[in-house]
Tab-separated table of C-alpha atoms in Angstrom:
chain	number	residue	atom	x	y	z
A	1	MET	CA	57.723	-33.926	23.677
A	2	ARG	CA	59.674	-33.783	26.867
A	3	PRO	CA	58.558	-31.233	29.536
A	4	GLY	CA	61.781	-29.238	29.181
A	5	ALA	CA	61.405	-28.865	25.429
A	6	LEU	CA	57.738	-27.883	25.746
A	7	LEU	CA	58.618	-25.182	28.274
A	8	ARG	CA	61.247	-23.708	25.881
A	9	VAL	CA	58.695	-23.554	23.049
A	10	LEU	CA	56.186	-21.743	25.252
A	11	LEU	CA	58.820	-19.221	26.382
A	12	VAL	CA	59.829	-18.446	22.776
A	13	ALA	CA	56.190	-18.056	21.698
A	14	THR	CA	55.410	-15.758	24.625
A	15	ALA	CA	58.436	-13.607	23.888
A	16	GLY	CA	57.442	-13.344	20.230
A	17	LEU	CA	53.915	-12.289	21.143
A	18	GLY	CA	55.256	-9.660	23.491
A	19	ILE	CA	57.542	-8.229	20.837
A	20	TRP	CA	54.642	-8.059	18.327
A	21	ALA	CA	52.402	-6.371	20.870
A	22	GLY	CA	55.061	-3.774	21.665
A	23	TRP	CA	55.601	-3.031	18.005
A	24	ALA	CA	51.918	-2.789	17.397
A	25	LEU	CA	51.440	-0.137	20.052
A	26	LEU	CA	54.222	2.059	18.744
A	27	PRO	CA	52.962	5.355	17.287
A	28	GLY	CA	52.559	5.092	13.562
A	29	SER	CA	52.199	1.325	13.498
A	30	SER	CA	49.580	-0.130	11.120
A	31	VAL	CA	47.421	-1.555	13.966
A	32	GLN	CA	47.265	1.771	15.754
A	33	ALA	CA	46.503	3.408	12.452
A	34	ALA	CA	43.573	1.055	12.024
A	35	GLN	CA	42.331	1.854	15.512
A	36	THR	CA	42.582	5.584	14.911
A	37	ALA	CA	41.378	5.417	11.300
A	38	ASP	CA	37.899	6.446	12.466
A	39	SER	CA	38.830	9.074	15.002
A	40	CYS	CA	35.544	10.860	14.178
A	41	THR	CA	33.488	8.159	15.848
A	42	ASN	CA	36.007	7.655	18.636
A	43	CYS	CA	35.795	11.323	19.618
A	44	HIS	CA	32.140	12.080	18.978
A	45	GLN	CA	30.820	9.070	20.814
A	46	ASN	CA	32.499	10.437	23.950
A	47	LEU	CA	30.892	13.852	23.552
A	48	ALA	CA	27.429	14.842	24.682
A	49	GLY	CA	24.224	16.120	23.106
A	50	LYS	CA	24.065	16.914	19.431
A	51	LEU	CA	27.782	16.330	19.005
A	52	ALA	CA	27.337	12.693	20.059
A	53	ALA	CA	24.178	12.076	18.020
A	54	PRO	CA	25.945	11.524	14.663
A	55	ALA	CA	28.229	8.839	16.118
A	56	GLU	CA	25.329	7.149	17.895
A	57	GLY	CA	23.212	7.116	14.768
A	58	MET	CA	25.862	5.618	12.508
A	59	SER	CA	25.348	2.146	13.968
A	60	GLU	CA	21.965	2.069	12.244
A	61	ASP	CA	22.953	4.125	9.215
A	62	VAL	CA	22.880	2.344	5.875
A	63	HIS	CA	26.182	4.033	5.017
A	64	GLY	CA	27.784	3.062	8.304
A	65	ARG	CA	26.776	-0.550	7.802
A	66	ALA	CA	28.488	-0.433	4.409
A	67	GLU	CA	31.700	0.703	6.156
A	68	LEU	CA	31.396	4.215	4.717
A	69	ARG	CA	32.760	6.684	7.224
A	70	CYS	CA	32.125	10.252	8.293
A	71	ALA	CA	34.952	11.674	6.173
A	72	GLY	CA	33.103	10.616	3.030
A	73	CYS	CA	30.613	13.441	3.589
A	74	HIS	CA	32.380	15.745	6.028
A	75	GLY	CA	35.952	15.455	4.793
A	76	GLY	CA	38.959	15.697	7.118
A	77	ASP	CA	41.512	13.077	8.079
A	78	PRO	CA	40.046	10.371	10.316
A	79	ALA	CA	43.526	8.909	10.829
A	80	ARG	CA	44.439	11.939	12.916
A	81	SER	CA	43.051	12.421	16.378
A	82	GLY	CA	41.253	15.305	18.067
A	83	MET	CA	40.755	18.583	16.246
A	84	ASP	CA	43.675	17.706	13.959
A	85	ALA	CA	41.184	15.549	12.054
A	86	HIS	CA	39.304	18.764	11.224
A	87	ASP	CA	42.191	20.074	9.173
A	88	PRO	CA	40.841	22.106	6.205
A	89	ALA	CA	43.971	21.110	4.360
A	90	ALA	CA	42.671	17.535	4.575
A	91	GLY	CA	39.379	18.613	3.008
A	92	PHE	CA	37.364	19.023	6.196
A	93	ARG	CA	33.993	20.560	5.315
A	94	GLY	CA	32.113	20.172	8.570
A	95	VAL	CA	28.320	20.250	8.375
A	96	PRO	CA	27.303	20.730	4.727
A	97	GLN	CA	25.177	23.720	3.967
A	98	ARG	CA	21.578	22.767	3.260
A	99	ARG	CA	21.803	23.954	-0.332
A	100	GLN	CA	24.836	21.750	-0.913
A	101	VAL	CA	23.250	18.533	0.344
A	102	PRO	CA	21.741	17.238	-2.942
A	103	GLN	CA	24.943	17.803	-4.861
A	104	GLN	CA	27.011	16.253	-2.098
A	105	CYS	CA	24.857	13.117	-1.959
A	106	ALA	CA	25.037	12.946	-5.749
A	107	ARG	CA	28.808	12.608	-5.638
A	108	CYS	CA	28.243	8.954	-4.840
A	109	HIS	CA	24.601	8.336	-5.753
A	110	GLU	CA	24.879	9.416	-9.387
A	111	ASP	CA	28.029	7.357	-9.914
A	112	PRO	CA	26.928	3.966	-11.291
A	113	THR	CA	30.375	2.451	-10.877
A	114	PHE	CA	30.578	3.425	-7.225
A	115	MET	CA	26.989	2.471	-6.405
A	116	ARG	CA	27.393	-0.922	-8.072
A	117	ARG	CA	29.769	-1.863	-5.256
A	118	PHE	CA	26.956	-1.536	-2.721
A	119	ASN	CA	23.551	-1.724	-4.372
A	120	PRO	CA	23.498	-2.225	-8.155
A	121	SER	CA	19.691	-2.020	-8.212
A	122	LEU	CA	19.643	1.512	-6.801
A	123	PRO	CA	18.880	4.149	-9.484
A	124	THR	CA	21.581	6.733	-10.073
A	125	ASP	CA	19.414	9.417	-11.603
A	126	GLN	CA	17.984	10.783	-8.347
A	127	PHE	CA	19.937	14.022	-8.527
A	128	ALA	CA	18.991	14.612	-12.155
A	129	ARG	CA	15.351	14.001	-11.275
A	130	TYR	CA	15.600	16.213	-8.215
A	131	LEU	CA	16.777	19.105	-10.377
A	132	THR	CA	13.557	18.780	-12.412
A	133	SER	CA	11.346	18.667	-9.315
A	134	GLU	CA	9.598	21.625	-7.754
A	135	HIS	CA	11.939	21.212	-4.795
A	136	GLY	CA	15.027	21.249	-6.993
A	137	LYS	CA	13.846	24.213	-9.055
A	138	HIS	CA	13.175	26.293	-5.966
A	139	LEU	CA	16.530	25.304	-4.482
A	140	ALA	CA	18.304	26.315	-7.670
A	141	ALA	CA	16.494	29.668	-7.450
A	142	GLY	CA	17.994	30.231	-4.025
A	143	ASP	CA	15.120	29.008	-1.835
A	144	GLY	CA	16.727	27.342	1.191
A	145	ASN	CA	13.436	26.155	2.711
A	146	VAL	CA	12.623	23.463	0.198
A	147	ALA	CA	13.216	19.786	0.823
A	148	VAL	CA	16.651	18.346	0.210
A	149	CYS	CA	17.776	14.712	0.529
A	150	THR	CA	18.077	14.778	4.308
A	151	SER	CA	14.633	16.354	4.708
A	152	CYS	CA	13.027	13.105	3.585
A	153	HIS	CA	15.648	10.429	4.224
A	154	GLY	CA	16.867	11.732	7.553
A	155	VAL	CA	20.454	11.922	8.687
A	156	HIS	CA	22.502	10.007	11.246
A	157	PRO	CA	20.963	7.536	10.681
A	158	VAL	CA	19.961	7.372	7.067
A	159	ARG	CA	18.007	4.133	7.045
A	160	ALA	CA	17.361	1.925	4.041
A	161	VAL	CA	14.053	2.580	2.310
A	162	SER	CA	13.076	-1.008	3.111
A	163	ASP	CA	13.521	-0.322	6.845
A	164	ALA	CA	10.074	0.198	8.413
A	165	ARG	CA	11.612	2.913	10.610
A	166	SER	CA	12.783	4.940	7.612
A	167	PRO	CA	10.805	8.133	6.986
A	168	VAL	CA	10.537	7.086	3.343
A	169	PHE	CA	9.202	3.586	4.064
A	170	PRO	CA	5.888	3.398	2.132
A	171	THR	CA	3.626	3.688	5.179
A	172	ASN	CA	5.698	6.613	6.511
A	173	VAL	CA	5.848	8.661	3.291
A	174	PRO	CA	2.561	10.581	3.836
A	175	SER	CA	3.548	11.768	7.312
A	176	THR	CA	7.045	12.626	6.069
A	177	CYS	CA	5.628	14.817	3.290
A	178	ALA	CA	3.158	16.294	5.787
A	179	ARG	CA	5.984	17.577	7.964
A	180	CYS	CA	6.314	20.376	5.422
A	181	HIS	CA	3.098	20.254	3.416
A	182	ALA	CA	0.837	20.399	6.478
A	183	ASP	CA	2.809	23.328	7.893
A	184	VAL	CA	0.643	26.381	7.256
A	185	ALA	CA	3.421	28.883	7.917
A	186	LEU	CA	5.907	27.063	5.707
A	187	MET	CA	3.500	26.600	2.792
A	188	LYS	CA	1.988	30.087	2.917
A	189	PRO	CA	4.630	31.775	0.709
A	190	TYR	CA	4.045	29.136	-1.982
A	191	GLY	CA	0.250	29.357	-1.898
A	192	ILE	CA	0.011	25.601	-1.429
A	193	PRO	CA	-2.940	24.244	0.587
A	194	THR	CA	-2.082	22.273	3.707
A	195	SER	CA	-5.107	19.992	3.945
A	196	GLN	CA	-3.732	17.242	1.710
A	197	PHE	CA	-2.525	14.938	4.476
A	198	ALA	CA	-5.722	15.224	6.515
A	199	GLU	CA	-7.769	14.489	3.400
A	200	TYR	CA	-5.527	11.642	2.274
A	201	ARG	CA	-5.605	10.035	5.717
A	202	GLU	CA	-9.409	9.641	5.450
A	203	SER	CA	-9.432	8.678	1.779
A	204	VAL	CA	-9.828	5.153	0.433
A	205	HIS	CA	-6.116	5.140	-0.348
A	206	GLY	CA	-5.053	6.507	3.032
A	207	GLN	CA	-7.194	4.088	5.005
A	208	ALA	CA	-5.817	1.150	3.054
A	209	LEU	CA	-2.183	2.198	3.497
A	210	LEU	CA	-2.152	3.789	6.948
A	211	ARG	CA	-4.783	1.729	8.788
A	212	ARG	CA	-4.588	-1.647	7.090
A	213	GLY	CA	-0.933	-1.494	6.051
A	214	ASN	CA	-1.744	-2.326	2.437
A	215	ARG	CA	1.370	-1.210	0.608
A	216	GLN	CA	-0.363	-1.694	-2.744
A	217	SER	CA	-2.239	1.493	-1.960
A	218	PRO	CA	-0.561	4.653	-3.249
A	219	ALA	CA	1.267	7.141	-1.056
A	220	CYS	CA	2.189	10.696	-2.107
A	221	ASN	CA	5.217	9.659	-4.150
A	222	ASP	CA	3.251	7.165	-6.228
A	223	CYS	CA	1.280	10.015	-7.798
A	224	HIS	CA	3.684	12.947	-7.469
A	225	GLY	CA	6.957	11.124	-8.030
A	226	ASN	CA	9.896	10.636	-5.710
A	227	HIS	CA	12.938	12.706	-6.424
A	228	GLY	CA	11.243	14.365	-9.387
A	229	ALA	CA	8.232	15.354	-7.261
A	230	ALA	CA	5.818	17.609	-9.100
A	231	PRO	CA	2.037	18.082	-9.068
A	232	PRO	CA	0.331	16.210	-11.945
A	233	GLY	CA	-0.981	18.678	-14.476
A	234	VAL	CA	-4.580	18.619	-15.713
A	235	GLU	CA	-3.499	16.804	-18.833
A	236	SER	CA	-1.661	14.025	-16.972
A	237	VAL	CA	-3.914	13.225	-13.998
A	238	ALA	CA	-5.622	10.374	-15.824
A	239	ASN	CA	-2.261	8.870	-16.769
A	240	VAL	CA	-1.190	8.992	-13.132
A	241	CYS	CA	-4.375	7.249	-11.988
A	242	ALA	CA	-3.982	4.743	-14.831
A	243	GLN	CA	-0.800	3.446	-13.254
A	244	CYS	CA	-3.152	1.404	-11.053
A	245	HIS	CA	-6.567	1.843	-12.711
A	246	ARG	CA	-5.558	1.115	-16.298
A	247	ALA	CA	-8.710	-0.774	-17.299
A	248	THR	CA	-10.960	1.991	-16.007
A	249	ARG	CA	-8.881	4.573	-17.831
A	250	ASP	CA	-9.306	2.658	-21.104
A	251	LEU	CA	-13.090	2.599	-20.598
A	252	PHE	CA	-13.149	6.321	-19.889
A	253	VAL	CA	-11.219	7.129	-23.062
A	254	ARG	CA	-14.043	5.511	-25.080
A	255	SER	CA	-16.655	7.748	-23.470
A	256	PRO	CA	-17.968	11.136	-24.661
A	257	HIS	CA	-16.568	12.507	-21.422
A	258	LYS	CA	-13.018	12.237	-22.738
A	259	ARG	CA	-13.491	14.810	-25.505
A	260	ALA	CA	-15.630	17.049	-23.313
A	261	PHE	CA	-13.111	17.045	-20.472
A	262	ASP	CA	-10.252	17.772	-22.866
A	263	THR	CA	-12.178	20.667	-24.404
A	264	LEU	CA	-13.077	22.138	-21.038
A	265	GLY	CA	-9.630	21.523	-19.523
A	266	MET	CA	-11.020	19.299	-16.781
A	267	ALA	CA	-8.724	16.862	-15.013
A	268	GLU	CA	-10.665	13.711	-15.867
A	269	CYS	CA	-10.684	11.317	-12.847
A	270	THR	CA	-10.502	14.004	-10.189
A	271	VAL	CA	-13.647	15.768	-11.437
A	272	CYS	CA	-15.819	12.948	-10.062
A	273	HIS	CA	-13.539	11.208	-7.551
A	274	GLY	CA	-11.610	14.069	-5.980
A	275	THR	CA	-7.873	14.289	-5.418
A	276	HIS	CA	-6.445	13.610	-1.979
A	277	ASN	CA	-9.909	13.018	-0.489
A	278	ILE	CA	-10.930	10.140	-2.762
A	279	SER	CA	-13.724	8.199	-1.105
A	280	PHE	CA	-14.682	4.603	-1.726
A	281	PRO	CA	-16.901	4.802	-4.826
A	282	THR	CA	-20.551	3.890	-4.344
A	283	ASP	CA	-23.495	3.523	-6.714
A	284	VAL	CA	-24.973	6.684	-5.233
A	285	MET	CA	-22.389	8.613	-7.262
A	286	LEU	CA	-24.237	7.547	-10.422
A	287	GLY	CA	-27.724	8.653	-11.416
A	288	GLN	CA	-29.947	11.539	-10.450
A	289	GLU	CA	-30.343	11.078	-6.713
A	290	GLN	CA	-28.868	13.370	-4.125
A	291	GLY	CA	-25.163	12.627	-3.871
A	292	SER	CA	-24.749	11.845	-7.539
A	293	VAL	CA	-21.695	13.435	-9.121
A	294	CYS	CA	-23.546	13.490	-12.451
A	295	LEU	CA	-25.729	16.324	-11.168
A	296	ARG	CA	-22.713	18.609	-10.964
A	297	CYS	CA	-22.608	18.927	-14.747
A	298	HIS	CA	-25.848	17.449	-16.111
A	299	PRO	CA	-29.101	19.315	-15.349
A	300	GLY	CA	-32.327	17.376	-14.919
A	301	GLY	CA	-33.957	16.176	-18.114
A	302	THR	CA	-30.751	16.145	-20.148
A	303	ALA	CA	-29.631	13.137	-22.147
A	304	GLY	CA	-26.555	12.751	-19.998
A	305	LEU	CA	-28.535	12.491	-16.800
A	306	ARG	CA	-31.034	10.094	-18.365
A	307	ALA	CA	-28.136	7.847	-19.394
A	308	ALA	CA	-26.768	7.995	-15.871
A	309	ALA	CA	-30.159	7.087	-14.407
A	310	GLU	CA	-30.524	4.188	-16.830
A	311	MET	CA	-27.107	2.785	-15.946
A	312	ARG	CA	-27.868	3.125	-12.262
A	313	ALA	CA	-31.196	1.289	-12.699
A	314	THR	CA	-29.403	-1.524	-14.500
A	315	LEU	CA	-26.978	-1.894	-11.634
A	316	GLU	CA	-29.812	-1.912	-9.124
A	317	GLU	CA	-31.526	-4.667	-11.084
A	318	VAL	CA	-28.502	-6.923	-10.776
A	319	LYS	CA	-28.070	-6.068	-7.105
A	320	ALA	CA	-31.711	-7.001	-6.436
A	321	ALA	CA	-31.328	-10.295	-8.304
A	322	ILE	CA	-28.200	-11.138	-6.334
A	323	ALA	CA	-29.898	-10.247	-3.040
A	324	GLN	CA	-32.915	-12.438	-3.825
A	325	ALA	CA	-30.745	-15.383	-4.832
A	326	GLU	CA	-28.589	-14.888	-1.749
A	327	ALA	CA	-31.666	-14.940	0.524
A	328	ILE	CA	-33.044	-18.122	-1.039
A	329	LEU	CA	-29.697	-19.895	-0.873
A	330	LYS	CA	-29.359	-18.861	2.765
A	331	ARG	CA	-32.760	-20.345	3.597
A	332	ALA	CA	-31.897	-23.550	1.782
A	333	ALA	CA	-28.526	-23.867	3.466
A	334	GLY	CA	-30.136	-23.143	6.847
A	335	ALA	CA	-32.520	-26.034	6.242
A	336	GLY	CA	-29.577	-28.351	5.716
A	337	MET	CA	-29.666	-28.434	1.909
A	338	ASP	CA	-26.419	-28.547	-0.044
A	339	VAL	CA	-26.342	-25.467	-2.312
A	340	GLY	CA	-22.581	-24.995	-2.410
A	341	ASP	CA	-22.379	-25.176	-6.210
A	342	ALA	CA	-24.820	-22.297	-6.522
A	343	ARG	CA	-22.292	-20.032	-4.793
A	344	ILE	CA	-20.195	-20.195	-7.952
A	345	ASP	CA	-23.029	-18.634	-9.959
A	346	LEU	CA	-23.620	-16.078	-7.233
A	347	ASP	CA	-19.946	-15.120	-7.266
A	348	GLU	CA	-20.106	-14.818	-11.036
A	349	ALA	CA	-23.076	-12.482	-10.742
A	350	THR	CA	-21.187	-10.354	-8.220
A	351	SER	CA	-18.149	-10.231	-10.500
A	352	GLN	CA	-20.295	-9.029	-13.371
A	353	LEU	CA	-21.803	-6.356	-11.131
A	354	ILE	CA	-18.315	-5.098	-10.288
A	355	ARG	CA	-17.370	-5.174	-13.958
A	356	ALA	CA	-20.550	-3.297	-14.875
A	357	ARG	CA	-19.669	-0.572	-12.370
A	358	ALA	CA	-16.371	-0.085	-14.173
A	359	VAL	CA	-18.102	-0.071	-17.561
A	360	THR	CA	-20.203	2.894	-16.433
A	361	HIS	CA	-17.084	4.950	-17.239
A	362	THR	CA	-18.027	4.482	-20.907
A	363	THR	CA	-21.310	6.317	-20.098
A	364	SER	CA	-22.973	3.846	-22.462
A	365	PRO	CA	-26.159	2.211	-21.060
A	366	PRO	CA	-26.145	-0.541	-23.735
A	367	GLU	CA	-22.576	-1.547	-22.817
A	368	VAL	CA	-23.479	-1.631	-19.135
A	369	ARG	CA	-26.604	-3.660	-19.888
A	370	ARG	CA	-24.604	-6.257	-21.828
A	371	VAL	CA	-22.499	-6.920	-18.759
A	372	THR	CA	-25.352	-6.881	-16.280
A	373	ALA	CA	-27.262	-9.346	-18.478
A	374	VAL	CA	-24.555	-11.901	-17.782
A	375	GLY	CA	-24.835	-11.150	-14.095
A	376	LEU	CA	-28.604	-11.480	-14.137
A	377	THR	CA	-28.348	-14.869	-15.838
A	378	ALA	CA	-25.846	-16.095	-13.257
A	379	ALA	CA	-27.987	-14.815	-10.391
A	380	GLY	CA	-30.993	-16.538	-11.943
A	381	ARG	CA	-29.151	-19.842	-12.039
A	382	ALA	CA	-28.200	-19.468	-8.379
A	383	ARG	CA	-31.786	-18.615	-7.468
A	384	ALA	CA	-33.082	-21.632	-9.407
A	385	VAL	CA	-30.769	-23.936	-7.487
A	386	GLY	CA	-31.952	-22.446	-4.214
A	387	GLU	CA	-35.595	-22.740	-5.152
A	388	ALA	CA	-35.101	-26.337	-6.251
A	389	ALA	CA	-33.412	-27.097	-2.963
A	390	LEU	CA	-36.303	-25.530	-1.048
A	391	ALA	CA	-38.786	-27.499	-3.141
A	392	GLU	CA	-36.928	-30.714	-2.428
A	393	MET	CA	-36.857	-29.835	1.234
A	394	GLY	CA	-40.655	-29.376	1.179
A	395	PHE	CA	-41.093	-32.710	-0.560
A	396	ARG	CA	-38.926	-34.424	2.010
A	397	ARG	CA	-40.884	-32.874	4.830
A	398	ARG	CA	-44.186	-33.922	3.323
A	399	GLY	CA	-42.830	-37.432	2.792
A	400	LEU	CA	-41.630	-37.514	6.344
A	401	GLY	CA	-45.075	-36.432	7.567
A	402	VAL	CA	-46.822	-39.135	5.587
A	403	SER	CA	-44.354	-41.740	6.816
A	404	VAL	CA	-44.863	-40.705	10.411
A	405	ALA	CA	-48.631	-40.825	9.971
A	406	ILE	CA	-48.474	-44.328	8.482
A	407	ILE	CA	-46.219	-45.543	11.242
A	408	ALA	CA	-48.523	-44.047	13.835
A	409	PHE	CA	-51.538	-45.620	12.164
A	410	VAL	CA	-49.894	-49.039	12.112
A	411	ALA	CA	-48.841	-48.642	15.730
A	412	ILE	CA	-52.404	-47.843	16.725
A	413	LEU	CA	-53.667	-50.910	14.856
A	414	LEU	CA	-51.122	-53.086	16.596
A	415	TRP	CA	-52.098	-51.632	19.956
A	416	LEU	CA	-55.780	-52.299	19.279
A	417	LYS	CA	-55.007	-55.849	18.174
A	418	LEU	CA	-52.965	-56.530	21.288
A	419	ARG	CA	-55.762	-55.152	23.421
A	420	GLU	CA	-58.280	-57.398	21.690
A	421	LEU	CA	-56.102	-60.457	22.212
A	422	LYS	CA	-55.678	-59.579	25.862
A	423	HIS	CA	-59.425	-59.621	26.504
A	424	THR	CA	-60.185	-62.762	24.467
A	425	PRO	CA	-60.820	-65.881	26.759
A	426	ALA	CA	-58.248	-68.551	26.264
A	427	SER	CA	-59.611	-71.622	24.340
A	428	ARG	CA	-59.332	-75.069	25.824
C-alpha cells in the first residue's frame, strides 16, 4: 500500500473511533449504563467507615464473585446514581431487619432452579430446616436475639463454606457457635449452660479438630445439625454418636445396658463418656479401680462390677503379653537380629486388643475373652520369634568364642614352634 493510501485509512479509522467514543459517553448510552449499573459499589467504595465496608467486602463475597449485586438483597435501582438508587419505588429495602434475614436469603437459596445456575450441589432446604431448629422456632416466636443466617455465615463478605476464613469452615464452627453459646448474659434467659466450648476444646474431639486440624473429628454441627440445629434428645444421642461410631453402637445394642438405659431414660453413650467433655477413653474406665465409670452404677460385689473387673483383667493380660513380646523383640533387634516378620504378629495382637476394648460395650466377658485369645496367640508367636532370635544370637556368640579360642590356641602353638626353630642349631 502506498503511503498516501495508508494515511487515509488511518485517518478514517481514527475518526470512526472518535465518533464511537463520543456516542458512548452520551448520557443514556449502553456503555455508560454498564458503568453505572452497579452504582451501589461505585458510591459506597468512596464513603468511609461502615458505609464503605459492604463495598470493600464484596470483592471476597461468594455472591459478589458470582456477579450477584447489592440490589439482589437490598433492592433499589443500581442503574441510577447517588441517592436516586435508593428509590423505594424501585424496591429499595436498605438493611434488612434481623428477623427478615432467613426469609430473604431463602428467596434464592430455596429455589433449586436459581441455585442450579451457581452451585447445583448446594442443598435448597436450609430455610425449611431452619424453621424446625431451636433458632428458627424462637425467631418465629418473636425472639430477635437468636441466630439468623448472617450470625453464622457473616455478611459482606459471605465466604464459601470451603474457604478456611469462613466462620462456618469446619475448624471455625466451634468458635462461631461459642460467640453466642459461651456468652453468659445472652444464654441466661434460655437457661443454657455456657461451658460447652471450653469443654469441647479440651475433649478428644476438640483436640483433634482444633489442635491437629483433623476435619474428620466432629464439630458442633456434626452432632447438633446445621440449619436444623437442635440438642439431641435422650433417645437419639446414641444414633448421633453412631454416625461415626457405628460398630461400637451395634455392640452396645447387644448388651444388657441397652434395655436398662432405655428403662431408666439414660442417654446411652454420654452416661459413661460425657457430652462436650469427652476424654480419650482409657482402660481405667473399666473395672473396679478408682476412675472406673462402672462404679457410678454398680456397687462392689455386684455381678455387673465383677463382669467389668473380669473384662479389664482380660485386657490387661493381652497388654502384658504384648509388652513382653515387644521387649524381647527389641532386645533381639538391638543385637542385630532380623525380627521384622514378628512385627506383623505384634501388630495383630495390638489390633485384637483394640477390638477387644470395643467389644467391652457388650459387657460380655466371654465375648471379650474370645477376641483377646486371638491377641494372646499372636503375641505368643511374636515372643517365640524373639526368643528364637535371642537363642540363635547366644549360639552365634558361643560359636564365636570357641572359634576365637581355637585360633588363639593355634597361634600360640605356631609361636612356640617358631621359637623352638629359632633356638635349634643349624645342621651342617
